[in-house]
PDB file of C-alpha atoms in Angstrom:
ATOM      1  CA  MET A   8     136.223  86.160  67.619  1.00 86.00           C
ATOM      2  CA  HIS A   9     136.121  89.851  66.732  1.00 91.00           C
ATOM      3  CA  ALA A  10     134.937  91.327  63.424  1.00 94.00           C
ATOM      4  CA  SER A  11     133.877  94.609  61.865  1.00 94.00           C
ATOM      5  CA  VAL A  12     131.510  95.473  59.042  1.00 95.00           C
ATOM      6  CA  GLY A  13     133.261  94.796  55.729  1.00 93.00           C
ATOM      7  CA  ASP A  14     135.494  92.016  57.055  1.00 94.00           C
ATOM      8  CA  ARG A  15     135.269  88.606  55.424  1.00 94.00           C
ATOM      9  CA  LEU A  16     134.316  85.439  57.272  1.00 95.00           C
ATOM     10  CA  VAL A  17     136.032  82.302  55.960  1.00 94.00           C
ATOM     11  CA  VAL A  18     134.441  78.968  56.882  1.00 92.00           C
ATOM     12  CA  HIS A  19     136.889  76.186  56.064  1.00 89.00           C
ATOM     13  CA  GLY A  20     135.684  73.058  54.284  1.00 78.00           C
ATOM     14  CA  ARG A  21     135.206  70.121  56.641  1.00 78.00           C
ATOM     15  CA  ILE A  22     136.103  67.310  54.251  1.00 79.00           C
ATOM     16  CA  VAL A  23     138.868  66.793  51.700  1.00 83.00           C
ATOM     17  CA  GLY A  24     138.038  68.558  48.443  1.00 80.00           C
ATOM     18  CA  GLN A  25     135.392  70.840  49.928  1.00 78.00           C
ATOM     19  CA  GLN A  26     136.209  74.496  49.264  1.00 88.00           C
ATOM     20  CA  ASP A  27     136.160  77.277  51.823  1.00 88.00           C
ATOM     21  CA  HIS A  28     132.982  79.361  52.029  1.00 90.00           C
ATOM     22  CA  VAL A  29     133.702  83.120  52.093  1.00 92.00           C
ATOM     23  CA  VAL A  30     131.073  85.721  53.017  1.00 95.00           C
ATOM     24  CA  GLU A  31     131.169  89.450  53.760  1.00 95.00           C
ATOM     25  CA  ILE A  32     130.110  90.698  57.192  1.00 96.00           C
ATOM     26  CA  VAL A  33     127.448  93.379  56.656  1.00 96.00           C
ATOM     27  CA  GLU A  34     126.302  93.809  60.282  1.00 97.00           C
ATOM     28  CA  VAL A  35     127.743  92.879  63.679  1.00 97.00           C
ATOM     29  CA  LEU A  36     124.919  91.879  66.023  1.00 97.00           C
ATOM     30  CA  GLY A  37     126.940  90.919  69.091  1.00 96.00           C
ATOM     31  CA  PRO A  38     128.640  93.193  71.613  1.00 95.00           C
ATOM     32  CA  LYS A  39     132.102  94.620  70.751  1.00 94.00           C
ATOM     33  CA  GLY A  40     132.475  92.780  67.428  1.00 93.00           C
ATOM     34  CA  ALA A  41     131.371  89.376  68.710  1.00 95.00           C
ATOM     35  CA  PRO A  42     128.987  87.030  66.852  1.00 96.00           C
ATOM     36  CA  PRO A  43     126.345  86.693  65.590  1.00 97.00           C
ATOM     37  CA  TYR A  44     126.949  88.399  62.249  1.00 97.00           C
ATOM     38  CA  ARG A  45     124.671  89.241  59.333  1.00 98.00           C
ATOM     39  CA  VAL A  46     126.614  88.091  56.274  1.00 97.00           C
ATOM     40  CA  ARG A  47     126.235  88.346  52.501  1.00 97.00           C
ATOM     41  CA  ALA A  48     127.412  85.695  50.033  1.00 95.00           C
ATOM     42  CA  GLU A  49     128.714  86.479  46.532  1.00 92.00           C
ATOM     43  CA  ASN A  50     125.295  85.665  45.066  1.00 95.00           C
ATOM     44  CA  GLY A  51     123.657  88.337  47.276  1.00 95.00           C
ATOM     45  CA  HIS A  52     122.016  85.938  49.754  1.00 96.00           C
ATOM     46  CA  GLU A  53     122.060  87.273  53.337  1.00 97.00           C
ATOM     47  CA  THR A  54     121.776  85.290  56.553  1.00 96.00           C
ATOM     48  CA  ILE A  55     122.747  85.484  60.220  1.00 97.00           C
ATOM     49  CA  MET A  56     125.697  83.328  61.316  1.00 94.00           C
ATOM     50  CA  SER A  57     127.252  82.389  64.623  1.00 94.00           C
ATOM     51  CA  PRO A  58     130.479  80.862  63.302  1.00 92.00           C
ATOM     52  CA  GLY A  59     132.054  77.807  64.873  1.00 90.00           C
ATOM     53  CA  PRO A  60     135.687  76.792  65.384  1.00 90.00           C
ATOM     54  CA  ASP A  61     136.137  76.070  61.657  1.00 90.00           C
ATOM     55  CA  ALA A  62     135.726  79.788  60.784  1.00 94.00           C
ATOM     56  CA  VAL A  63     138.182  82.693  60.844  1.00 94.00           C
ATOM     57  CA  VAL A  64     137.786  86.425  60.294  1.00 94.00           C
ATOM     58  CA  ASP A  65     139.804  87.886  57.430  1.00 92.00           C
ATOM     59  CA  HIS A  66     140.208  91.555  58.308  1.00 88.00           C
ATOM     60  CA  ARG A  67     140.918  92.550  54.716  1.00 75.00           C
ATOM     61  CA  LYS A  68     137.866  94.303  53.400  1.00 59.00           C
ATOM     62  CA  ALA A  69     135.756  92.643  50.709  1.00 52.00           C
ATOM     63  CA  GLY A  70     137.112  93.509  47.272  1.00 58.00           C
ATOM     64  CA  GLU A  71     140.770  93.699  48.371  1.00 59.00           C
TER      65      GLU A  71
END
């Protein structure tokens, strides 16, 4: 997985009816774009994530 600051991280819902969780990557902490990432949710909450196989990087910048 490779990401840059401003990309979006999409974590797919694991059960039927559960929506995807989308956050903005605000800092890349791993080498060469690798996880972990500091992310920010729409409500402003920030956390550090090491995404699993149910997550994908959306290279469109937040706000696009």
